[in-house]
Each structure stands twice: as structure tokens, then as C-alpha cells.
Amino acid sequence: MTFTRRSFATTMLAGAAMIPAMARAQDGQPPRINITGTIEAMPIAVPAFIDEGGAGDLARNLASVVSSDLDGTGFFRTIAQNAYISRIQGFDGAISYEDWRTINARVLVVGAVSASGDRITVKFRAYDVSNGQQLEGAAMQFAGTRAGWRRMAHKVADVVYSKITGEGGYFDSRVVYVSESGPKNARLKRLAVMDYDGANVQYLTDSSSIVLAPRFSPSGDRLLYTSYETGFPRITLMNMSNLSRQTLAEQPGTMTFAPRFSPDGSSVVFSLERGGNTDIYKMNLSSGQTQQLTNAPSIETAPCYSPDGSRIVFESDRTGGSQIYIMGAGGGEGQRISGGAGRNSTPVWSPRGDLIAFTKQHQGRFHIGVMRTDGSEERLLTSSFLDEGPTWAPNGRVIMFTRETEGGGGQASLWSVDITGRNLKQIPTEGAASDPAWSPLLP
Amino acid sequence: MSFMPKALLLLASLGLAACQNPDRYGSGDGGAGGPGGAGGSGYIDTNGLGDPSDPRSIAYFNQTVGDRVLFLVDQSTVSDQGRQILNGQANWLNQNPGYAIIIEGHADEQGTREYNLALGARRAASVQQYLLSQGVAGTRMRTISYGKERPIEVCSTESCYSKNRRAVTVLSVGAGS
């Protein structure tokens, strides 16, 4: 799917916006959420998009996905459609700001959609209601196939979210995960991929072999995961365009697992077990050349590169329970960063580079936490019988993870939480699900 | 060298099928499930395990010699009791050279997926090392870890966890060939 996008906003609408803007100049501030402070959800209005021909249900559905994306962050609250006083008559029509102020909307999103055969065109503008003007830069147009309509809605929401929070967007992204079925002692697992919000599920493998912990390549075009397809755990590389797959790092008598791409996508860092001892290795994907990065009798696993590729964070049980260490990308012993109580494992570097998400196990409970890269300011975001395996949204703001319930009927599900610990929620999936991995923001 | 899980061994011995690339977990009843595993197995011809009173039978190995050893939390050291079982396994294997083994290492659910895979491998290797020290040829042995993927007991208490922290010796054909 391809999108053409262009900013078309600045030349239109200038006359209509000027007078109200000046009249309320003392308000001054554009709508802005400072997401480091205490947050009161910002009320917004997202009327059904205008049908400019052949759009049908899309006009309403687009608005509904935009609302759902924004509401889902916990930073916004969409005002119910039946409270709206004004109807949006046309995409270029004047905005009756007073009507939107009356219902307390801070931001108004106006969209339009037209369809011709399988092609649809979506455009939108967002308005700063208080100041009676268009939100600068919050306007865009997309064209693509009808099947890609949800992506267009996600892109609209990403622009609005970015403008108001100052953070990068993350709605137009996918999540690969393991879909689970069957009883706990004979679980069937297969790879699946979905939109970040659980829609558009596509299965990538059947459930004839155990598959674990998929990871996206930095451009989202390939996956790495651990598969038992050969009879033994092996790293597998899948091409997303045709779902072809190949086994990597095949060395008889060894087990390979916990793979992740380097930030440039050219190599893989992973764990290799030989004779009961697990160390971290790196493999160049074009040459197949393998290099050992750690050499210790303890378990070294769950490696993850820093976004600039210069360092690798990993876990090791060299002092007893698992703790988190950082080494240079060339390998070495590493420097321990995790302190405090319990066992700390599965470190994952934030795409922003500032934080490391991890799994903590302490006093019979599991937690997802974040810490700075020097181990300071550890903050636990969740607590349950079993939470594990964090993955970062492309903007480094939200973490998704696996939560498994207790006992014989225990089931895994996917959850997300903001890095402040707010907005914990379950991601809807068809059945049980585990091991999520977030894609980069789609192009 | 060929390693085959028990279910396939049985099929092969019945002249039905053979497979070069067996699906290890699909046949998990022979290893991960094993005797006493939840629900037993629906499709293995139990007669194919042989007469449990015949000391040369697979059934005898599984039930009387003992096909598994258990471990403490996060540990991979074989206990005294475990060593007794492994002594029996080594004797049996030395007397029955026609079999190879796959040692399956497992962990309970208290731990992350990656760590438990590594821990299961450590447990399997620890059994392999001990059997090696008791004269079982390295060429007859192979290890695999299932981490926490294949518990035999499903409750979330120590009574189940203690049975899930295990290494299971699964017999197969093709010893050292």
C-alpha cells in the first residue's frame, strides 16, 4: 500500500480563522498536553468524516478509529457525537467555533473521504477551538486502497497526537505476537501480526511447531523468532513480503534463541547454548559470519542493541539471579546497571535511547518496569502473577507486554501501559496471545 | 545419526512410517508428558512400549528405572536422588546399546521465556554430563530445552512446579550410528 501525502492547509481558510483568533488572543496558548505532569484528558470533537462521494460507512468508521486511537492514549476524551451543536457542512466551510466551545471541545478534527472503485482519498484538518484557528501543520491528505482505510485513520490520529503532545505518533504501526490455543500442558502457538490496536489479524505460521518471541526488523520488512520446526530451538528469519523463512546459525548440538536485529538491520544478536552454557553471539546476515560477544559460564541472554548500535543491554545470572548489564557492541563482560531487589531480566532499549524496559521478578510477583540506562530511577509500571517481555511503541511512550494468569486455566494476553504507569489496558485479541513485538512506525 | 521420538519409533516399528525431521513437541507425550503426565496419550500404542516387566522394554525404562530427574528452583545440579536414577539409566543404556536418547530440559513457569530456555538447557546438559561420566557414549545423547513451554503439571503452586523442573530422558533408535 502506498500513500501520497501533502500538506494542503495553509493557503485555505485564512480569512475565516483570523477574526476569532484575534478576538481571543488573550487565551493565546495552543492546545497542548504536557504529558510529564498530571493529566486531565483533553476534550476533543471528531465528527463523522464528510462523504465527498462513494465513501459509505467509511465516513463514520474513519472518525471512529481516530477517536479510538486518541481516547486510547488516556490523554484525550472524545465528546459524544450527540452533544455536537454544529454539523460540518463541507470540508472547506467555515467553522462555528462558538458551537464547539459551548460543548467544551479544545480540538476539532474535520475529515473528508471520497472513494472511486478501490481507491479512496482521505483528508483532514484539526482546529484549535479555543483560539479559533487551524492547528498549524495538522492537515494532510492520503490516497490509497480501500483496504488501507484504517491506516489512514491511524495517520490522522498520529498527526493530531503529535501536534498536541509534542511526541512522535505510534498508531500507524503493527504488532507481531504469538497466538496461543490449547491447554497449558500442550499449548499450540503460531505467529500472528495485527494493527497496534488488535485489528486486522493475519496469521503467519501454522501451529505445527512451537514459535517464540518474534521481533521486527528496523524497517518492518522481516521478522526474527525462535522456532522448533527443525525439532530443536533455532532462530528463524521470515520475509514479511512473501512469508518465506530460513533457519539461521544452525550448528549441530547447539540451541539458538532470543534474537534481535541490529539497528541497521544488517546483523542479528542472539543467544547460543552449547553444552548447557548460554552466551551472546552476533551474526552478520549477508556473510553468515558469527562472532561470540560474551564468554562466561553463566547464562547470558536477552540481548538488545541501543538505538545507535553502539551498545548492547542483556541479562546475566553471573551473580545468582538474573540482572541487567550493558556492554559495548563488540562484546565483553559488561557493566551491571540493575540494582535493588529481585531478579531483573529481558531488558529492551527504548527507541528514544533514554530508558530500558525490563521484567522484574520479586517476592512471587512479576512487574514491567523502566530504568534509565545507568540503572537509576527504576520505576515499576505493573504488577501481576506473571508480566513479562516488554516491547516499545515506536515513540518510546507506551510499552506492550505479556500477562499470564495463574493456575491450570491460566491464559496469556497482551497489555499496554504508558511509561508513567498510567493507562494500563488489555489489547483485544481473538484468543490467548503472548510475546508481542511492536513494529516501527509504518512509512 | 538419527534421533526419533518414541511415538515415531513405535510407528516405525509397526512398519507404518519413518521421518527424518520429527516434530519434537507434537510427540511430547513420550517425553514431556510421559507416564503419569496429564491425561496420558491418546495415540501411542502402549503395547509398543513393551511389557513393563521386561527389563529390556521402554516401559521398564520409563517406569522402573525412571526417565526423569527433578531440580530445585533455578538449579541445575543433580541431586543425590537424581544421581541414583541416572545411575540406573546409565546401566540400562549400557546394557541396551541399540538406543540413543534425547534429554529434554524443562523449567517451571516462574521465570521469563528466555531465561527458562537457557535454564532447561543447563538441566539437560547436567544430566548429559552425568550419564557421560557413567560411560554412556556422547554420540548416543542429544539435548533439547523446552523452557517453560511444556509443563506436565498445570497448577501454579510448588507442588506442580517441583514436577515441572525436570530433565526427561527419551529413548529413540539409532544409537551412535
XYZ file of C-alpha atoms in Angstrom:
620
model
C 0.000 0.000 0.000
C 1.290 3.441 -0.815
C 0.251 6.771 0.487
C 0.642 10.110 -1.146
C 0.510 12.891 1.339
C 0.799 16.595 1.092
C 0.105 19.433 3.379
C -2.643 21.498 1.830
C -3.853 23.523 4.717
C -2.039 26.792 4.949
C -3.469 28.505 1.894
C -7.086 27.805 2.674
C -9.176 29.091 5.480
C -7.030 32.046 6.439
C -9.827 34.596 6.275
C -12.242 32.529 8.279
C -9.817 31.927 11.084
C -8.403 35.408 11.590
C -11.136 37.240 13.440
C -11.952 34.722 16.149
C -8.255 34.190 16.685
C -7.671 37.869 17.345
C -10.766 38.213 19.467
C -9.492 35.572 21.814
C -5.857 36.475 21.636
C -5.594 36.690 25.411
C -6.117 32.919 25.588
C -3.054 32.631 23.455
C -1.870 29.131 24.215
C -2.422 26.461 21.590
C -3.942 23.234 22.910
C -1.080 21.332 24.397
C -0.809 18.396 26.746
C 2.264 18.335 28.904
C 2.475 14.604 29.369
C 5.014 14.685 32.133
C 2.611 16.309 34.549
C -0.737 15.291 35.931
C -3.044 14.727 33.028
C -6.629 15.660 32.606
C -7.886 14.209 29.350
C -8.363 16.920 26.715
C -11.899 17.029 25.290
C -11.936 16.760 21.508
C -14.612 16.547 18.817
C -14.285 14.147 15.900
C -17.443 14.327 13.761
C -18.072 11.693 11.109
C -15.942 12.478 8.070
C -17.663 14.225 5.187
C -18.590 11.852 2.391
C -17.348 13.512 -0.766
C -18.601 10.636 -2.879
C -18.899 6.865 -2.616
C -17.485 6.581 0.903
C -20.463 4.907 2.605
C -19.636 3.555 6.080
C -16.049 4.762 5.784
C -17.076 8.314 6.684
C -18.208 7.199 10.122
C -15.629 4.424 10.574
C -12.667 6.714 9.914
C -13.821 9.132 12.616
C -14.423 6.241 14.950
C -10.854 4.880 14.596
C -9.369 8.375 15.015
C -11.379 8.790 18.243
C -10.462 5.350 19.473
C -6.742 5.969 18.865
C -6.764 9.301 20.674
C -9.009 8.195 23.545
C -6.886 5.075 23.952
C -3.882 7.147 24.991
C -5.659 8.433 28.075
C -4.678 11.990 27.033
C -7.852 12.734 25.090
C -11.583 12.325 25.607
C -13.821 12.338 22.550
C -17.076 14.201 23.162
C -20.097 12.096 22.205
C -21.462 12.821 18.732
C -24.966 13.537 20.036
C -23.631 16.519 22.003
C -22.447 18.303 18.848
C -24.390 21.502 18.070
C -22.896 22.273 14.657
C -22.911 19.976 11.714
C -19.872 20.151 9.488
C -21.378 21.055 6.131
C -18.363 20.889 3.912
C -14.642 20.341 4.244
C -13.858 23.937 3.283
C -16.815 25.513 5.069
C -16.424 27.988 7.927
C -16.177 26.540 11.437
C -18.696 27.763 14.022
C -16.140 27.849 16.806
C -18.650 29.058 19.389
C -20.708 25.877 18.941
C -17.635 23.755 19.664
C -16.566 25.932 22.599
C -20.007 25.535 24.104
C -19.553 21.783 24.366
C -16.065 22.335 25.726
C -14.101 20.902 22.804
C -10.493 22.078 22.746
C -9.747 20.481 19.410
C -11.970 19.713 16.427
C -10.921 17.200 13.774
C -12.656 17.632 10.417
C -12.120 14.976 7.767
C -13.432 14.094 4.361
C -13.284 10.926 2.302
C -14.071 10.092 -1.287
C -13.970 6.724 -2.983
C -13.642 5.716 -6.577
C -13.546 1.987 -7.221
C -10.931 0.551 -4.902
C -9.192 3.893 -4.391
C -10.012 6.201 -1.537
C -8.778 9.665 -0.684
C -8.832 10.938 2.868
C -8.037 14.461 4.019
C -8.352 16.212 7.319
C -7.726 19.396 9.265
C -7.556 19.893 13.009
C -8.713 23.118 14.640
C -7.719 24.834 17.857
C -11.229 25.633 19.053
C -10.307 27.966 21.914
C -8.247 30.202 19.681
C -10.495 29.801 16.666
C -7.850 28.761 14.200
C -6.483 25.837 12.388
C -3.797 23.892 14.212
C -0.642 24.630 12.319
C 0.617 21.655 10.346
C -2.302 19.460 11.389
C -3.635 18.852 7.908
C -2.908 16.142 5.427
C -4.221 14.157 2.514
C -3.766 10.462 1.789
C -4.705 8.273 -1.133
C -4.640 4.505 -1.204
C -6.713 1.368 -1.469
C -9.979 0.947 0.387
C -8.453 -1.939 2.367
C -5.967 0.516 3.866
C -8.595 2.809 5.373
C -7.653 2.060 8.986
C -4.058 3.051 8.313
C -5.271 6.407 7.040
C -7.317 6.928 10.197
C -4.247 5.985 12.269
C -2.177 8.530 10.349
C -4.736 11.247 11.031
C -4.663 10.380 14.738
C -0.847 10.268 14.734
C -0.681 13.826 13.383
C -3.182 15.162 15.924
C -1.479 13.297 18.780
C 1.956 14.620 17.764
C 0.763 18.206 17.425
C -0.830 18.257 20.838
C 1.598 16.195 22.890
C 4.845 17.078 21.138
C 5.662 13.348 20.992
C 6.006 11.141 17.931
C 2.962 9.143 16.872
C 2.550 5.378 17.132
C -0.939 4.454 15.909
C 0.089 3.541 12.364
C 2.094 0.522 13.462
C 1.764 -3.249 13.653
C 2.428 -5.753 16.420
C 3.673 -9.278 15.788
C 2.875 -11.779 18.528
C 2.300 -15.440 19.333
C -1.307 -16.576 19.098
C -1.996 -19.363 21.604
C -4.582 -22.115 21.880
C -4.978 -25.421 23.670
C -4.389 -26.470 27.274
C -1.439 -25.257 29.305
C 0.472 -28.544 29.023
C 0.046 -28.832 25.248
C -0.132 -25.238 24.113
C -0.283 -24.611 20.387
C 1.479 -21.489 19.191
C 1.593 -19.661 15.914
C 2.814 -16.289 14.753
C 0.324 -13.555 14.017
C 0.513 -9.877 13.186
C -2.109 -7.201 13.834
C -2.598 -3.439 13.926
C -1.350 -1.978 17.212
C -4.978 -1.890 18.442
C -5.740 -5.555 17.711
C -7.460 -5.131 14.339
C -6.540 -6.770 11.019
C -5.098 -10.016 12.380
C -3.084 -12.085 9.926
C -1.550 -15.472 10.772
C 1.993 -16.041 9.581
C 2.619 -19.688 10.509
C 0.506 -22.712 11.381
C 0.701 -24.185 14.857
C 2.639 -27.352 13.999
C 5.801 -26.123 15.775
C 6.406 -24.071 18.891
C 7.254 -20.487 17.946
C 8.519 -17.907 20.446
C 9.360 -14.235 20.772
C 9.127 -12.711 17.271
C 10.952 -9.399 16.598
C 10.566 -6.915 13.743
C 13.467 -5.674 11.682
C 14.083 -1.910 11.962
C 12.214 -1.319 8.697
C 9.459 -3.826 9.470
C 10.177 -5.943 6.382
C 11.474 -9.035 8.207
C 10.951 -10.981 11.425
C 13.239 -12.967 13.665
C 11.841 -15.584 16.029
C 12.645 -18.873 17.712
C 11.072 -21.957 16.169
C 11.131 -25.684 16.946
C 10.386 -26.501 13.320
C 13.670 -28.394 12.867
C 12.943 -30.348 16.045
C 15.264 -28.119 18.069
C 15.026 -24.425 19.012
C 16.512 -22.365 16.196
C 16.447 -18.753 15.115
C 14.312 -18.255 12.040
C 14.257 -15.265 9.699
C 10.975 -14.534 7.922
C 10.495 -12.222 4.992
C 7.220 -10.369 5.549
C 6.524 -9.786 1.856
C 6.177 -13.469 0.958
C 6.403 -15.199 4.383
C 9.401 -17.219 3.200
C 11.648 -18.328 6.048
C 15.112 -19.617 6.695
C 16.866 -21.060 9.734
C 19.901 -19.129 10.953
C 23.010 -20.052 12.896
C 22.488 -23.756 12.557
C 25.221 -25.543 14.487
C 24.574 -29.146 15.470
C 24.349 -29.708 19.201
C 23.546 -26.095 19.963
C 20.355 -24.194 20.594
C 19.838 -20.626 19.347
C 17.204 -18.233 20.646
C 16.414 -14.672 21.815
C 17.328 -12.963 18.504
C 17.089 -9.247 17.753
C 18.148 -7.162 14.793
C 20.864 -4.548 14.959
C 19.513 -1.014 14.379
C 20.782 -1.046 10.772
C 19.140 -4.427 10.134
C 22.355 -5.983 8.865
C 23.035 -8.352 11.723
C 21.405 -10.329 14.499
C 22.375 -10.542 18.144
C 21.189 -13.719 19.872
C 21.854 -16.401 22.470
C 23.603 -19.626 21.614
C 23.642 -22.539 24.033
C 26.330 -25.183 23.865
C 26.862 -27.883 26.471
C 24.402 -26.189 28.810
C 26.116 -22.800 28.720
C 24.401 -19.846 27.068
C 26.345 -16.868 25.687
C 25.599 -13.970 23.362
C 26.658 -14.004 19.721
C 26.275 -11.778 16.732
C 25.742 -12.886 13.172
C 26.142 -10.864 10.014
C 23.107 -11.612 7.850
C 24.794 -11.224 4.486
C 28.014 -13.128 5.204
C 26.625 -15.536 7.802
C 29.746 -14.856 9.858
C 29.268 -15.372 13.599
C 31.114 -13.635 16.415
C 30.982 -14.526 20.119
C 30.319 -11.448 22.297
C 30.257 -12.872 25.827
C 32.234 -15.744 27.294
C 31.150 -16.754 30.776
C 29.910 -19.932 32.462
C 26.704 -18.127 33.474
C 23.569 -17.595 31.390
C 23.896 -14.537 29.143
C 20.726 -13.898 27.178
C 18.021 -11.445 26.008
C 20.430 -9.084 24.198
C 19.138 -5.808 22.730
C 21.038 -3.030 20.935
C 20.941 0.635 21.876
C 19.228 2.650 19.114
C 22.599 3.978 17.895
C 24.011 0.445 17.736
C 26.987 1.235 19.960
C 25.953 -0.817 22.994
C 24.069 -3.985 23.906
C 21.959 -4.461 27.016
C 21.469 -8.059 28.184
C 20.721 -10.208 31.208
C 23.089 -12.494 33.070
C 22.777 -14.671 36.164
C 26.519 -14.480 36.921
C 25.804 -13.216 40.440
C 22.990 -15.684 41.114
C 19.625 -14.316 39.982
C 19.309 -12.525 36.647
C 20.466 -8.915 36.470
C 20.855 -6.408 33.654
C 24.197 -5.440 32.111
C 25.393 -3.190 29.293
C 28.414 -3.943 27.116
C 29.876 -2.359 24.006
C 28.590 -3.671 20.689
C 31.876 -5.557 20.270
C 31.229 -7.638 23.375
C 32.882 -8.014 26.764
C 31.885 -8.538 30.356
C 29.579 -5.565 30.589
C 28.654 -3.247 33.418
C 25.802 -4.141 35.704
C 23.086 -1.483 35.761
C 20.198 -3.070 37.668
C 20.222 -2.816 41.417
C 17.564 -3.165 44.017
C 15.504 -6.167 44.888
C 14.541 -9.235 42.923
C 15.613 -10.551 39.561
C 15.708 -8.254 36.569
C 15.593 -9.575 33.036
C 14.506 -9.113 29.370
C 15.921 -5.581 29.010
C 14.718 -3.643 25.958
C 16.199 -0.315 24.954
C 13.703 2.471 24.254
C 13.704 3.745 20.651
C 14.432 7.186 22.153
C 17.513 5.797 23.851
C 16.671 7.217 27.274
C 15.123 4.251 29.093
C 15.383 0.492 29.394
C 12.206 -1.511 29.932
C 12.587 -4.805 31.770
C 10.844 -7.623 33.623
C 11.254 -7.789 37.391
C 10.525 -10.878 39.442
C 10.277 -10.214 43.159
C 8.535 -11.974 46.045
C 6.431 -14.168 43.808
C 5.165 -11.303 41.610
C 6.215 -10.052 38.207
C 6.481 -6.440 37.126
C 7.204 -4.470 33.992
C 9.489 -1.589 34.824
C 11.652 1.090 33.282
C 15.007 2.464 34.386
C 17.458 4.938 32.967
C 20.385 3.472 31.057
C 22.632 3.872 34.105
C 20.141 1.890 36.191
C 18.846 4.907 38.087
C 15.234 5.976 38.583
C 13.827 2.480 38.418
C 10.041 2.666 38.174
C 7.685 -0.322 38.236
C 4.675 0.152 35.960
C 2.720 -3.061 36.531
C 2.314 -5.910 38.978
C 0.695 -9.309 38.498
C 1.138 -13.050 38.837
C 3.173 -13.024 35.617
C 4.030 -9.997 33.466
C 6.960 -10.313 31.090
C 8.571 -9.384 27.799
C 8.133 -5.599 27.292
C 8.192 -4.076 23.799
C 8.266 -0.362 22.978
C 5.856 1.638 20.873
C 7.766 3.418 18.090
C 7.609 6.707 20.010
C 9.072 5.306 23.231
C 5.987 6.337 25.181
C 3.965 3.121 25.555
C 5.008 -0.437 26.435
C 3.187 -3.619 25.462
C 3.836 -6.902 27.290
C 2.533 -10.405 28.071
C 0.356 -11.001 31.124
C -0.414 -14.580 32.088
C -2.984 -15.604 34.669
C -2.473 -18.179 37.364
C -3.348 -21.861 37.581
C -4.415 -24.659 35.290
C -6.719 -22.428 33.293
C -4.061 -19.724 33.043
C -4.097 -17.758 29.791
C -1.737 -15.258 28.265
C -2.945 -11.902 26.951
C -1.420 -8.689 25.647
C -1.480 -5.481 27.665
C -0.142 -1.992 27.243
C 0.820 0.702 29.702
C 2.177 4.244 29.463
C 5.734 4.771 30.745
C 4.264 6.755 33.616
C 2.344 3.626 34.704
C -0.975 5.133 33.625
C -3.488 3.781 31.148
C -2.950 0.052 31.717
C -5.239 -1.859 29.372
C -5.674 -5.146 27.585
C -5.264 -5.342 23.814
C -8.170 -7.253 22.254
C -7.055 -10.483 20.525
C -9.051 -13.388 19.118
C -7.665 -15.886 21.608
C -4.809 -16.104 24.070
C -1.709 -14.188 22.976
C 1.866 -13.669 24.135
C 5.272 -12.261 23.176
C 4.249 -9.017 21.440
C 6.803 -7.019 19.442
C 5.995 -3.578 18.116
C 6.937 -2.580 14.571
C 8.451 0.769 13.713
C 6.032 3.461 12.581
C 4.901 2.445 9.101
C 6.066 4.575 6.172
C 22.876 -40.244 13.283
C 19.143 -40.279 13.644
C 17.067 -39.278 16.612
C 13.444 -40.199 16.700
C 10.877 -39.553 19.350
C 9.128 -42.519 20.795
C 5.833 -42.140 19.003
C 7.598 -42.243 15.683
C 9.783 -45.077 16.807
C 6.622 -47.001 17.509
C 5.171 -46.175 14.141
C 8.412 -47.208 12.508
C 8.489 -50.459 14.389
C 4.989 -51.167 13.213
C 6.143 -50.584 9.682
C 3.901 -47.590 9.230
C 6.130 -44.595 8.901
C 9.508 -43.096 9.440
C 10.503 -39.495 9.467
C 13.835 -37.707 9.209
C 12.583 -34.499 10.746
C 10.328 -35.391 13.604
C 8.247 -32.793 15.309
C 9.617 -32.958 18.801
C 6.807 -31.406 20.719
C 3.964 -32.956 18.789
C 5.118 -36.280 20.178
C 5.654 -34.835 23.619
C 3.553 -37.492 25.288
C 6.540 -39.783 25.155
C 8.846 -37.267 26.772
C 7.334 -34.079 28.080
C 4.126 -35.830 29.044
C 5.481 -39.208 29.881
C 3.928 -41.769 32.143
C 1.759 -40.106 34.698
C 1.553 -36.976 32.558
C -1.764 -35.202 32.418
C -4.275 -37.213 30.510
C -1.843 -39.786 29.174
C -1.564 -40.285 25.467
C -4.352 -40.981 23.086
C -2.470 -42.397 20.167
C 0.594 -44.248 21.395
C 0.114 -47.970 21.268
C 1.115 -48.698 24.822
C 1.931 -52.250 23.833
C 4.651 -50.755 21.671
C 6.452 -49.668 24.834
C 6.858 -53.320 25.583
C 5.984 -55.331 28.633
C 6.885 -53.271 31.716
C 8.086 -56.481 33.377
C 10.600 -56.986 30.564
C 13.782 -55.208 31.700
C 14.682 -54.526 28.076
C 11.463 -52.667 27.345
C 10.956 -48.941 27.025
C 8.106 -49.242 29.510
C 10.527 -50.730 32.029
C 12.997 -47.874 31.449
C 10.319 -45.243 31.850
C 8.602 -46.744 34.872
C 11.094 -48.823 36.786
C 14.456 -47.231 36.003
C 12.833 -43.782 35.935
C 13.021 -41.473 32.937
C 13.319 -38.156 34.774
C 15.149 -36.233 37.455
C 13.858 -33.143 39.272
C 15.609 -29.901 40.207
C 15.372 -27.136 42.790
C 14.322 -23.606 41.813
C 16.809 -22.079 39.335
C 19.184 -25.006 39.936
C 20.689 -27.462 37.519
C 22.700 -29.568 39.968
C 21.639 -33.210 40.000
C 20.518 -34.218 43.491
C 21.549 -37.447 45.285
C 18.198 -38.932 44.421
C 18.648 -37.791 40.833
C 22.057 -39.452 40.677
C 20.512 -42.772 41.710
C 18.034 -42.551 38.876
C 20.753 -41.565 36.413
C 22.931 -44.484 37.590
C 20.027 -46.725 36.691
C 19.597 -45.010 33.329
C 23.312 -45.366 32.575
C 23.257 -49.074 33.444
C 20.221 -49.629 31.301
C 21.673 -47.712 28.358
C 24.970 -49.571 28.638
C 23.073 -52.852 28.535
C 20.832 -51.756 25.679
C 23.183 -50.196 23.144
C 20.508 -50.082 20.442
C 19.008 -46.914 21.827
C 20.000 -43.278 21.634
C 18.485 -40.646 23.900
C 17.247 -37.109 23.778
C 17.436 -35.378 27.150
C 14.703 -32.773 27.469
C 15.272 -29.942 29.947
C 12.277 -28.097 31.392
C 11.570 -25.242 33.794
C 8.569 -24.176 35.820
C 6.624 -21.063 34.826
C 8.312 -18.776 37.363
C 10.758 -17.058 35.095
C 10.957 -15.356 31.754
C 10.785 -17.253 28.492
C 14.415 -16.637 27.556
C 15.865 -17.447 30.956
C 13.857 -20.632 31.226
C 15.066 -21.810 27.823
C 18.646 -21.346 28.989
C 17.888 -22.965 32.346
C 16.257 -26.005 30.718
C 19.347 -26.410 28.542
C 21.544 -26.285 31.631
C 19.495 -29.039 33.283
C 19.599 -31.251 30.197
C 23.360 -30.726 29.905
C 23.852 -31.552 33.542
C 22.129 -34.921 33.032
C 24.139 -35.492 29.874
C 27.397 -34.805 31.735
C 26.471 -37.243 34.467
C 25.498 -40.002 32.030
C 28.759 -39.387 30.174
C 30.636 -39.880 33.437
C 28.816 -43.193 33.825
C 30.043 -44.479 30.494
C 27.214 -43.587 28.140
C 28.751 -42.549 24.821
C 28.338 -38.886 23.911
C 27.345 -39.894 20.388
C 24.191 -41.503 21.762
C 22.982 -38.366 23.527
C 21.423 -35.145 22.444
C 19.805 -32.383 24.489
C 16.918 -30.020 23.961
C 15.342 -27.366 26.150
C 11.648 -26.595 26.224
C 11.995 -23.857 28.843
C 8.558 -23.338 30.378
C 6.693 -24.349 27.210
C 5.753 -27.892 28.215
C 4.738 -28.254 31.858
C 3.342 -31.667 32.813
C 1.502 -30.235 35.798
C -0.549 -27.117 35.260
C -1.250 -25.675 38.707
C 0.607 -22.580 39.872
C 1.878 -23.879 43.188
C 5.103 -25.503 44.305
C 3.506 -28.981 44.194
C 3.260 -28.616 40.408
C 6.381 -26.509 39.895
C 8.534 -29.155 41.573
C 7.439 -31.725 38.977
C 7.894 -29.336 36.070
C 11.532 -28.530 36.923
C 12.794 -31.679 35.263
C 15.037 -33.358 32.755
C 13.451 -36.288 30.937
C 15.423 -38.969 29.128
C 13.571 -40.008 25.983
C 14.663 -43.193 24.232
C 14.978 -43.346 20.476
C 16.530 -45.627 17.875
C 19.786 -45.206 16.020
C 22.394 -45.321 18.757
C 25.696 -43.908 17.673
C 25.109 -44.886 14.080
